[in-house]
Amino acid sequence: MDISDNQEDFSQDELSQDDLYEHHSFVASKGQEPLRVDKFLMNFIENATRNKIQQAAKKGHIWVNGSIVKQNYKVKAGDEVKVMFEHPPYEFLLTPESIPLDIVYEDDVLLVVNKPAGMVVHPGHGNYSGTLINALVYHFENLPNNSSDRPGLVHRIDKDTSGLLVIAKTESAMTYLAQQFFEKTSEREYVALVWGNVEEDEGTIEGHIARNPKNRLQMMVFPDGSDGKEAVTHYKVIERLGYVTLVSCKLETGRTHQIRVHMKYIGHTLFNDERYGGDKILKGTTFTKYKQFVDNAFKELPRQALHAKTLGFEHPVTGEFMRFDSELPEDMVNGIEKWRGYAKHHES
């Protein structure tokens, strides 16, 4: 189908791309089978509804290869799909919000914060307030922007991952710290509770990570390196708890969902990681009592069991190597204790 046959009767003068703001942009992969643009965007945009996407199409906000299309346009391999609106993306309209921060360390050029689970790091689709950045711009003036125009952010962790983040307060600190993450000289250790008995006491997981072409909200491993970016995770068993294992994971690289994806790749999905299937019973018995126990464990630990425990880097001014450690949050402690009790009971 030619795009020109699929255009709405919109005035191109009124809806010139120069007058609109790009909110989303995606390029269909080489293997993309023809798929309606509204369904295509549903696979890409988190928290989007079919109705909202169809409304956007009716108003002329969906563009393919530089032209407006209807909702039934069939996306094919190589198409560039954009969602354009008359207003800037909400994530760039940063509203300072009086949200308390758990500051572990602070000086003139940086601070280290302990982010709670449930807090989004920066605004994005469906999460325009209550984020770490909304809190940062309230508490600190003139934070430097990173390459993605995010004030202060040197790195990020997922919404439902808890733990330590370093924030830059000056341009030079941003550059210096970002370089350490790029050159893999920073230290990042996470603690995770994963499904199954991890047989090896320690090991290294390698495998390029990119978006899953069948589910754009997930990442996946491409072991042959045909897609994505290099990713390396070193893991070590802390404690075996029967049907789950407590592990330490040290990041050599920092890809989106890296630990979650790498652990699933070796058969040990994170406990209660809904996006990757860890919110179901993946190991154990079929007994009703066991199912009840796991359901209770899910309630104790109602998110993926992952905590950014340790963070180390060289200070941008003094050159001193600084290392910070954080306690496991209450929900992870409770979840681990529950499994520890279960394991002891069944050993006896």
mmCIF file of C-alpha atoms in Angstrom:
data_model
loop_
_atom_site.group_PDB
_atom_site.id
_atom_site.type_symbol
_atom_site.label_atom_id
_atom_site.label_comp_id
_atom_site.label_asym_id
_atom_site.label_seq_id
_atom_site.Cartn_x
_atom_site.Cartn_y
_atom_site.Cartn_z
ATOM 1 C CA MET A 1 0.000 0.000 0.000
ATOM 2 C CA ASP A 2 1.398 3.406 -0.915
ATOM 3 C CA ILE A 3 1.462 5.960 1.890
ATOM 4 C CA SER A 4 -0.111 8.608 -0.342
ATOM 5 C CA ASP A 5 -3.208 6.402 -0.706
ATOM 6 C CA ASN A 6 -3.486 6.169 3.045
ATOM 7 C CA GLN A 7 -3.324 9.793 4.118
ATOM 8 C CA GLU A 8 -6.094 11.580 5.948
ATOM 9 C CA ASP A 9 -7.357 14.893 4.579
ATOM 10 C CA PHE A 10 -5.093 16.950 6.810
ATOM 11 C CA SER A 11 -3.631 20.290 5.812
ATOM 12 C CA GLN A 12 0.103 19.698 5.464
ATOM 13 C CA ASP A 13 0.595 23.419 6.139
ATOM 14 C CA GLU A 14 -1.157 23.141 9.484
ATOM 15 C CA LEU A 15 0.672 19.951 10.434
ATOM 16 C CA SER A 16 4.160 20.609 9.113
ATOM 17 C CA GLN A 17 6.752 18.458 10.877
ATOM 18 C CA ASP A 18 8.676 21.638 11.639
ATOM 19 C CA ASP A 19 5.795 22.809 13.852
ATOM 20 C CA LEU A 20 5.413 19.533 15.733
ATOM 21 C CA TYR A 21 7.356 17.838 18.515
ATOM 22 C CA GLU A 22 8.540 14.257 18.163
ATOM 23 C CA HIS A 23 7.303 12.124 21.044
ATOM 24 C CA HIS A 24 8.220 8.666 19.758
ATOM 25 C CA SER A 25 10.301 7.420 16.845
ATOM 26 C CA PHE A 26 10.827 3.811 15.774
ATOM 27 C CA VAL A 27 12.329 2.094 12.739
ATOM 28 C CA ALA A 28 10.741 -1.225 11.771
ATOM 29 C CA SER A 29 13.301 -4.042 11.839
ATOM 30 C CA LYS A 30 14.396 -6.025 8.782
ATOM 31 C CA GLY A 31 12.154 -8.939 9.719
ATOM 32 C CA GLN A 32 9.019 -6.836 10.245
ATOM 33 C CA GLU A 33 5.967 -8.498 8.695
ATOM 34 C CA PRO A 34 3.262 -6.038 7.481
ATOM 35 C CA LEU A 35 1.380 -4.871 10.587
ATOM 36 C CA ARG A 36 -1.185 -2.125 11.164
ATOM 37 C CA VAL A 37 0.522 0.969 12.544
ATOM 38 C CA ASP A 38 -1.758 1.111 15.613
ATOM 39 C CA LYS A 39 -0.828 -2.479 16.522
ATOM 40 C CA PHE A 40 2.829 -1.768 15.742
ATOM 41 C CA LEU A 41 2.882 1.185 18.160
ATOM 42 C CA MET A 42 1.129 -0.855 20.861
ATOM 43 C CA ASN A 43 4.203 -3.130 20.870
ATOM 44 C CA PHE A 44 6.541 -0.189 21.338
ATOM 45 C CA ILE A 45 4.913 2.316 23.681
ATOM 46 C CA GLU A 46 4.568 1.368 27.323
ATOM 47 C CA ASN A 47 1.186 2.191 28.926
ATOM 48 C CA ALA A 48 -0.349 3.117 25.553
ATOM 49 C CA THR A 49 -3.918 2.025 24.762
ATOM 50 C CA ARG A 50 -5.257 1.151 21.323
ATOM 51 C CA ASN A 51 -7.865 3.886 21.691
ATOM 52 C CA LYS A 52 -5.268 6.596 22.402
ATOM 53 C CA ILE A 53 -3.189 5.525 19.414
ATOM 54 C CA GLN A 54 -6.236 5.510 17.145
ATOM 55 C CA GLN A 55 -7.225 8.981 18.382
ATOM 56 C CA ALA A 56 -3.696 10.193 17.631
ATOM 57 C CA ALA A 57 -4.002 8.768 14.105
ATOM 58 C CA LYS A 58 -7.356 10.497 13.526
ATOM 59 C CA LYS A 59 -5.808 13.825 14.507
ATOM 60 C CA GLY A 60 -2.879 13.350 12.110
ATOM 61 C CA HIS A 61 -0.229 12.713 14.729
ATOM 62 C CA ILE A 62 1.182 9.479 13.281
ATOM 63 C CA TRP A 63 3.741 9.839 10.513
ATOM 64 C CA VAL A 64 5.512 7.177 8.449
ATOM 65 C CA ASN A 65 8.545 8.123 6.374
ATOM 66 C CA GLY A 66 7.643 11.805 6.668
ATOM 67 C CA SER A 67 3.935 11.588 5.796
ATOM 68 C CA ILE A 68 0.744 11.345 7.864
ATOM 69 C CA VAL A 69 -0.963 7.944 7.802
ATOM 70 C CA LYS A 70 -4.247 6.465 8.998
ATOM 71 C CA GLN A 71 -4.418 3.883 11.770
ATOM 72 C CA ASN A 72 -4.744 1.005 9.283
ATOM 73 C CA TYR A 73 -1.503 1.766 7.425
ATOM 74 C CA LYS A 74 0.576 -1.430 7.270
ATOM 75 C CA VAL A 75 4.086 -0.903 8.658
ATOM 76 C CA LYS A 76 6.778 -2.789 6.762
ATOM 77 C CA ALA A 77 10.501 -3.396 7.196
ATOM 78 C CA GLY A 78 12.555 -0.203 7.212
ATOM 79 C CA ASP A 79 9.621 2.171 7.801
ATOM 80 C CA GLU A 80 10.332 5.081 10.131
ATOM 81 C CA VAL A 81 7.292 5.595 12.353
ATOM 82 C CA LYS A 82 6.914 8.785 14.391
ATOM 83 C CA VAL A 83 4.296 10.081 16.789
ATOM 84 C CA MET A 84 4.192 13.896 16.597
ATOM 85 C CA PHE A 85 2.234 16.395 18.721
ATOM 86 C CA GLU A 86 1.883 20.179 18.902
ATOM 87 C CA HIS A 87 3.311 20.253 22.444
ATOM 88 C CA PRO A 88 6.736 19.130 23.703
ATOM 89 C CA PRO A 89 6.975 15.680 25.324
ATOM 90 C CA TYR A 90 5.826 15.914 28.914
ATOM 91 C CA GLU A 91 9.087 14.410 30.099
ATOM 92 C CA PHE A 92 10.857 17.596 29.012
ATOM 93 C CA LEU A 93 8.439 19.803 30.947
ATOM 94 C CA LEU A 94 10.151 19.136 34.250
ATOM 95 C CA THR A 95 8.095 20.212 37.232
ATOM 96 C CA PRO A 96 9.968 20.513 40.534
ATOM 97 C CA GLU A 97 8.239 18.389 43.178
ATOM 98 C CA SER A 98 8.846 18.320 46.909
ATOM 99 C CA ILE A 99 9.682 14.615 47.148
ATOM 100 C CA PRO A 100 12.066 13.540 49.924
ATOM 101 C CA LEU A 101 15.377 12.041 48.842
ATOM 102 C CA ASP A 102 17.432 9.446 50.709
ATOM 103 C CA ILE A 103 20.840 11.105 50.265
ATOM 104 C CA VAL A 104 23.694 8.778 51.225
ATOM 105 C CA TYR A 105 26.480 11.263 50.401
ATOM 106 C CA GLU A 106 26.739 14.828 49.083
ATOM 107 C CA ASP A 107 29.454 17.374 48.312
ATOM 108 C CA ASP A 108 29.830 20.343 45.949
ATOM 109 C CA VAL A 109 30.007 18.305 42.742
ATOM 110 C CA LEU A 110 27.951 15.140 43.253
ATOM 111 C CA LEU A 111 25.539 13.247 45.449
ATOM 112 C CA VAL A 112 24.660 9.579 45.920
ATOM 113 C CA VAL A 113 21.005 8.711 46.482
ATOM 114 C CA ASN A 114 19.298 5.500 47.549
ATOM 115 C CA LYS A 115 16.250 5.172 45.263
ATOM 116 C CA PRO A 116 13.232 3.306 46.601
ATOM 117 C CA ALA A 117 11.475 0.646 44.523
ATOM 118 C CA GLY A 118 8.503 2.091 42.662
ATOM 119 C CA MET A 119 10.122 5.444 41.882
ATOM 120 C CA VAL A 120 10.741 6.128 38.186
ATOM 121 C CA VAL A 121 14.151 7.719 37.565
ATOM 122 C CA HIS A 122 13.101 10.168 34.843
ATOM 123 C CA PRO A 123 9.767 11.219 33.309
ATOM 124 C CA GLY A 124 8.580 9.237 30.316
ATOM 125 C CA HIS A 125 5.405 8.002 28.685
ATOM 126 C CA GLY A 126 2.782 7.483 31.404
ATOM 127 C CA ASN A 127 5.100 8.682 34.203
ATOM 128 C CA TYR A 128 5.289 12.467 34.103
ATOM 129 C CA SER A 129 5.493 13.194 37.823
ATOM 130 C CA GLY A 130 6.795 11.679 41.034
ATOM 131 C CA THR A 131 10.126 10.769 39.442
ATOM 132 C CA LEU A 132 13.628 11.086 40.839
ATOM 133 C CA ILE A 133 14.326 13.956 38.434
ATOM 134 C CA ASN A 134 11.210 15.836 39.596
ATOM 135 C CA ALA A 135 12.664 15.573 43.109
ATOM 136 C CA LEU A 136 16.193 16.535 42.029
ATOM 137 C CA VAL A 137 15.157 19.728 40.215
ATOM 138 C CA TYR A 138 13.197 20.749 43.330
ATOM 139 C CA HIS A 139 16.122 20.222 45.712
ATOM 140 C CA PHE A 140 18.992 21.379 43.444
ATOM 141 C CA GLU A 141 19.345 24.287 41.019
ATOM 142 C CA ASN A 142 21.263 24.276 37.731
ATOM 143 C CA LEU A 143 21.938 20.557 37.504
ATOM 144 C CA PRO A 144 23.870 19.764 34.294
ATOM 145 C CA ASN A 145 22.055 17.865 31.538
ATOM 146 C CA ASN A 146 23.368 14.558 30.258
ATOM 147 C CA SER A 147 23.401 13.642 26.553
ATOM 148 C CA SER A 148 19.658 12.870 26.755
ATOM 149 C CA ASP A 149 18.845 16.201 28.454
ATOM 150 C CA ARG A 150 18.222 14.516 31.816
ATOM 151 C CA PRO A 151 19.360 16.817 34.665
ATOM 152 C CA GLY A 152 22.047 15.261 36.852
ATOM 153 C CA LEU A 153 21.675 11.682 35.618
ATOM 154 C CA VAL A 154 24.885 9.736 35.063
ATOM 155 C CA HIS A 155 23.163 6.330 34.948
ATOM 156 C CA ARG A 156 19.749 4.907 35.767
ATOM 157 C CA ILE A 157 18.024 1.894 37.301
ATOM 158 C CA ASP A 158 14.559 0.520 36.597
ATOM 159 C CA LYS A 159 11.430 1.764 38.345
ATOM 160 C CA ASP A 160 10.990 -1.365 40.452
ATOM 161 C CA THR A 161 14.686 -1.800 41.198
ATOM 162 C CA SER A 162 15.884 -0.166 44.413
ATOM 163 C CA GLY A 163 19.329 1.116 45.253
ATOM 164 C CA LEU A 164 22.214 3.506 44.691
ATOM 165 C CA LEU A 165 22.630 6.146 41.988
ATOM 166 C CA VAL A 166 25.267 8.860 41.603
ATOM 167 C CA ILE A 167 24.048 12.307 40.506
ATOM 168 C CA ALA A 168 26.320 14.970 39.002
ATOM 169 C CA LYS A 169 25.946 18.568 40.188
ATOM 170 C CA THR A 170 28.405 20.159 37.728
ATOM 171 C CA GLU A 171 29.171 19.787 34.020
ATOM 172 C CA SER A 172 32.726 18.603 34.709
ATOM 173 C CA ALA A 173 31.507 16.007 37.227
ATOM 174 C CA MET A 174 28.938 14.757 34.697
ATOM 175 C CA THR A 175 31.635 14.306 32.047
ATOM 176 C CA TYR A 176 34.121 12.667 34.444
ATOM 177 C CA LEU A 177 31.600 10.237 35.930
ATOM 178 C CA ALA A 178 29.988 9.358 32.587
ATOM 179 C CA GLN A 179 33.435 8.526 31.205
ATOM 180 C CA GLN A 180 33.990 6.021 34.020
ATOM 181 C CA PHE A 181 30.730 4.248 33.248
ATOM 182 C CA PHE A 182 31.635 4.219 29.539
ATOM 183 C CA GLU A 183 35.128 2.858 30.197
ATOM 184 C CA LYS A 184 33.781 0.261 32.684
ATOM 185 C CA THR A 185 35.940 1.494 35.556
ATOM 186 C CA SER A 186 33.010 2.169 37.885
ATOM 187 C CA GLU A 187 31.816 -0.591 40.229
ATOM 188 C CA ARG A 188 28.199 -1.702 40.405
ATOM 189 C CA GLU A 189 27.045 -4.675 42.444
ATOM 190 C CA TYR A 190 23.423 -5.780 42.653
ATOM 191 C CA VAL A 191 21.735 -8.379 44.826
ATOM 192 C CA ALA A 192 19.000 -10.452 43.187
ATOM 193 C CA LEU A 193 16.701 -13.289 44.214
ATOM 194 C CA VAL A 194 16.226 -15.606 41.239
ATOM 195 C CA TRP A 195 14.146 -18.665 40.465
ATOM 196 C CA GLY A 196 15.866 -22.056 40.622
ATOM 197 C CA ASN A 197 19.050 -23.440 42.103
ATOM 198 C CA VAL A 198 21.990 -21.721 40.393
ATOM 199 C CA GLU A 199 24.345 -24.674 40.075
ATOM 200 C CA GLU A 200 27.673 -22.916 39.547
ATOM 201 C CA ASP A 201 28.981 -20.963 42.550
ATOM 202 C CA GLU A 202 30.004 -18.164 40.213
ATOM 203 C CA GLY A 203 30.156 -17.402 36.531
ATOM 204 C CA THR A 204 30.046 -14.821 33.762
ATOM 205 C CA ILE A 205 27.151 -14.250 31.362
ATOM 206 C CA GLU A 206 27.980 -12.737 27.989
ATOM 207 C CA GLY A 207 25.542 -11.990 25.199
ATOM 208 C CA HIS A 208 24.502 -8.925 23.207
ATOM 209 C CA ILE A 209 21.263 -7.326 24.436
ATOM 210 C CA ALA A 210 18.669 -5.592 22.245
ATOM 211 C CA ARG A 211 14.902 -5.158 22.154
ATOM 212 C CA ASN A 212 12.820 -8.271 21.638
ATOM 213 C CA PRO A 213 11.355 -7.894 18.122
ATOM 214 C CA LYS A 214 8.190 -9.731 19.215
ATOM 215 C CA ASN A 215 7.685 -7.720 22.417
ATOM 216 C CA ARG A 216 9.249 -4.276 22.285
ATOM 217 C CA LEU A 217 8.766 -3.756 26.032
ATOM 218 C CA GLN A 218 11.239 -6.586 26.693
ATOM 219 C CA MET A 219 14.939 -6.902 25.968
ATOM 220 C CA MET A 220 16.522 -10.184 24.919
ATOM 221 C CA VAL A 221 19.932 -11.804 24.390
ATOM 222 C CA PHE A 222 21.339 -12.248 20.886
ATOM 223 C CA PRO A 223 24.184 -14.720 21.602
ATOM 224 C CA ASP A 224 25.505 -14.565 18.035
ATOM 225 C CA GLY A 225 25.921 -10.786 18.289
ATOM 226 C CA SER A 226 23.581 -10.227 15.325
ATOM 227 C CA ASP A 227 21.819 -7.377 17.138
ATOM 228 C CA GLY A 228 22.212 -5.172 20.167
ATOM 229 C CA LYS A 229 25.195 -4.172 22.274
ATOM 230 C CA GLU A 230 27.786 -6.212 24.133
ATOM 231 C CA ALA A 231 26.743 -7.045 27.700
ATOM 232 C CA VAL A 232 28.727 -8.768 30.447
ATOM 233 C CA THR A 233 27.434 -9.776 33.911
ATOM 234 C CA HIS A 234 29.494 -11.544 36.592
ATOM 235 C CA TYR A 235 27.447 -13.441 39.176
ATOM 236 C CA LYS A 236 28.211 -15.199 42.438
ATOM 237 C CA VAL A 237 25.901 -17.289 44.628
ATOM 238 C CA ILE A 238 25.301 -15.778 48.073
ATOM 239 C CA GLU A 239 22.813 -18.331 49.428
ATOM 240 C CA ARG A 240 20.817 -21.262 48.087
ATOM 241 C CA LEU A 241 17.227 -21.315 49.327
ATOM 242 C CA GLY A 242 15.740 -24.404 47.686
ATOM 243 C CA TYR A 243 13.657 -23.282 44.730
ATOM 244 C CA VAL A 244 15.270 -19.822 44.640
ATOM 245 C CA THR A 245 18.842 -18.532 44.922
ATOM 246 C CA LEU A 246 20.225 -15.282 46.285
ATOM 247 C CA VAL A 247 22.966 -13.991 43.973
ATOM 248 C CA SER A 248 25.352 -11.061 43.656
ATOM 249 C CA CYS A 249 25.658 -9.590 40.153
ATOM 250 C CA LYS A 250 28.482 -7.261 39.122
ATOM 251 C CA LEU A 251 27.982 -5.268 35.940
ATOM 252 C CA GLU A 252 30.803 -4.853 33.480
ATOM 253 C CA THR A 253 28.417 -3.096 31.070
ATOM 254 C CA GLY A 254 25.172 -1.278 31.768
ATOM 255 C CA ARG A 255 22.469 -2.258 29.275
ATOM 256 C CA THR A 256 18.741 -1.797 29.782
ATOM 257 C CA HIS A 257 17.355 -4.626 31.978
ATOM 258 C CA GLN A 258 20.790 -6.299 31.788
ATOM 259 C CA ILE A 259 20.645 -8.432 34.947
ATOM 260 C CA ARG A 260 16.981 -9.293 34.413
ATOM 261 C CA VAL A 261 17.651 -10.427 30.832
ATOM 262 C CA HIS A 262 20.964 -12.196 31.465
ATOM 263 C CA MET A 263 19.650 -14.190 34.431
ATOM 264 C CA LYS A 264 16.576 -15.241 32.452
ATOM 265 C CA TYR A 265 18.879 -16.240 29.587
ATOM 266 C CA ILE A 266 20.675 -18.775 31.823
ATOM 267 C CA GLY A 267 17.354 -20.092 33.149
ATOM 268 C CA HIS A 268 17.071 -18.091 36.371
ATOM 269 C CA THR A 269 14.442 -15.367 35.939
ATOM 270 C CA LEU A 270 14.279 -12.834 38.769
ATOM 271 C CA PHE A 271 11.705 -13.616 41.448
ATOM 272 C CA ASN A 272 8.465 -11.672 40.834
ATOM 273 C CA ASP A 273 9.784 -9.977 37.672
ATOM 274 C CA GLU A 274 6.431 -9.523 35.953
ATOM 275 C CA ARG A 275 7.819 -8.316 32.612
ATOM 276 C CA TYR A 276 9.981 -11.417 32.173
ATOM 277 C CA GLY A 277 7.613 -14.029 33.616
ATOM 278 C CA GLY A 278 9.058 -14.232 37.122
ATOM 279 C CA ASP A 279 5.669 -13.463 38.702
ATOM 280 C CA LYS A 280 4.638 -17.085 38.141
ATOM 281 C CA ILE A 281 5.835 -20.263 39.863
ATOM 282 C CA LEU A 282 8.832 -21.300 37.762
ATOM 283 C CA LYS A 283 10.329 -23.889 40.154
ATOM 284 C CA GLY A 284 8.873 -26.065 42.878
ATOM 285 C CA THR A 285 6.024 -28.455 43.546
ATOM 286 C CA THR A 286 2.395 -28.595 42.466
ATOM 287 C CA PHE A 287 1.072 -28.750 46.030
ATOM 288 C CA THR A 288 -1.598 -26.206 46.967
ATOM 289 C CA LYS A 289 0.303 -25.296 50.150
ATOM 290 C CA TYR A 290 3.378 -24.433 48.085
ATOM 291 C CA LYS A 291 1.307 -22.243 45.761
ATOM 292 C CA GLN A 292 -0.100 -20.422 48.802
ATOM 293 C CA PHE A 293 3.412 -19.967 50.182
ATOM 294 C CA VAL A 294 4.675 -18.461 46.895
ATOM 295 C CA ASP A 295 1.655 -16.160 46.640
ATOM 296 C CA ASN A 296 2.466 -14.900 50.136
ATOM 297 C CA ALA A 297 6.118 -14.447 49.148
ATOM 298 C CA PHE A 298 4.980 -12.390 46.133
ATOM 299 C CA LYS A 299 2.967 -10.187 48.522
ATOM 300 C CA GLU A 300 6.000 -9.705 50.783
ATOM 301 C CA LEU A 301 8.164 -8.788 47.772
ATOM 302 C CA PRO A 302 5.751 -7.208 45.251
ATOM 303 C CA ARG A 303 8.292 -6.354 42.525
ATOM 304 C CA GLN A 304 11.358 -7.796 40.828
ATOM 305 C CA ALA A 305 13.815 -8.862 43.511
ATOM 306 C CA LEU A 306 16.711 -6.615 42.515
ATOM 307 C CA HIS A 307 18.663 -4.055 44.556
ATOM 308 C CA ALA A 308 21.622 -1.896 43.448
ATOM 309 C CA LYS A 309 23.607 -2.519 46.629
ATOM 310 C CA THR A 310 27.123 -1.212 45.987
ATOM 311 C CA LEU A 311 28.410 1.672 43.866
ATOM 312 C CA GLY A 312 32.029 2.691 43.368
ATOM 313 C CA PHE A 313 33.699 5.420 41.293
ATOM 314 C CA GLU A 314 36.630 7.818 41.260
ATOM 315 C CA HIS A 315 35.768 11.269 42.626
ATOM 316 C CA PRO A 316 35.857 13.889 39.825
ATOM 317 C CA VAL A 317 37.850 16.414 41.903
ATOM 318 C CA THR A 318 39.929 14.505 44.458
ATOM 319 C CA GLY A 319 40.620 11.411 42.353
ATOM 320 C CA GLU A 320 39.857 9.272 45.417
ATOM 321 C CA PHE A 321 38.039 5.991 44.711
ATOM 322 C CA MET A 322 34.766 6.090 46.664
ATOM 323 C CA ARG A 323 32.655 3.041 47.414
ATOM 324 C CA PHE A 324 29.130 3.147 48.840
ATOM 325 C CA ASP A 325 27.100 0.276 50.211
ATOM 326 C CA SER A 326 23.394 0.122 51.040
ATOM 327 C CA GLU A 327 21.243 -2.185 53.120
ATOM 328 C CA LEU A 328 18.690 -4.404 51.417
ATOM 329 C CA PRO A 329 15.235 -2.762 51.608
ATOM 330 C CA GLU A 330 12.579 -4.221 53.889
ATOM 331 C CA ASP A 331 10.567 -5.943 51.159
ATOM 332 C CA MET A 332 13.618 -7.867 49.916
ATOM 333 C CA VAL A 333 14.661 -8.781 53.468
ATOM 334 C CA ASN A 334 11.153 -10.077 54.172
ATOM 335 C CA GLY A 335 10.994 -12.049 50.929
ATOM 336 C CA ILE A 336 14.403 -13.634 51.508
ATOM 337 C CA GLU A 337 13.530 -14.513 55.128
ATOM 338 C CA LYS A 338 10.341 -16.174 53.958
ATOM 339 C CA TRP A 339 12.271 -18.403 51.532
ATOM 340 C CA ARG A 340 14.964 -19.043 54.128
ATOM 341 C CA GLY A 341 12.308 -20.312 56.539
ATOM 342 C CA TYR A 342 10.765 -22.494 53.838
ATOM 343 C CA ALA A 343 14.148 -24.001 52.900
ATOM 344 C CA LYS A 344 15.041 -24.780 56.543
ATOM 345 C CA HIS A 345 11.646 -26.360 57.195
ATOM 346 C CA HIS A 346 11.968 -28.669 54.187
ATOM 347 C CA GLU A 347 15.583 -29.572 54.944
ATOM 348 C CA SER A 348 14.519 -30.780 58.368
#
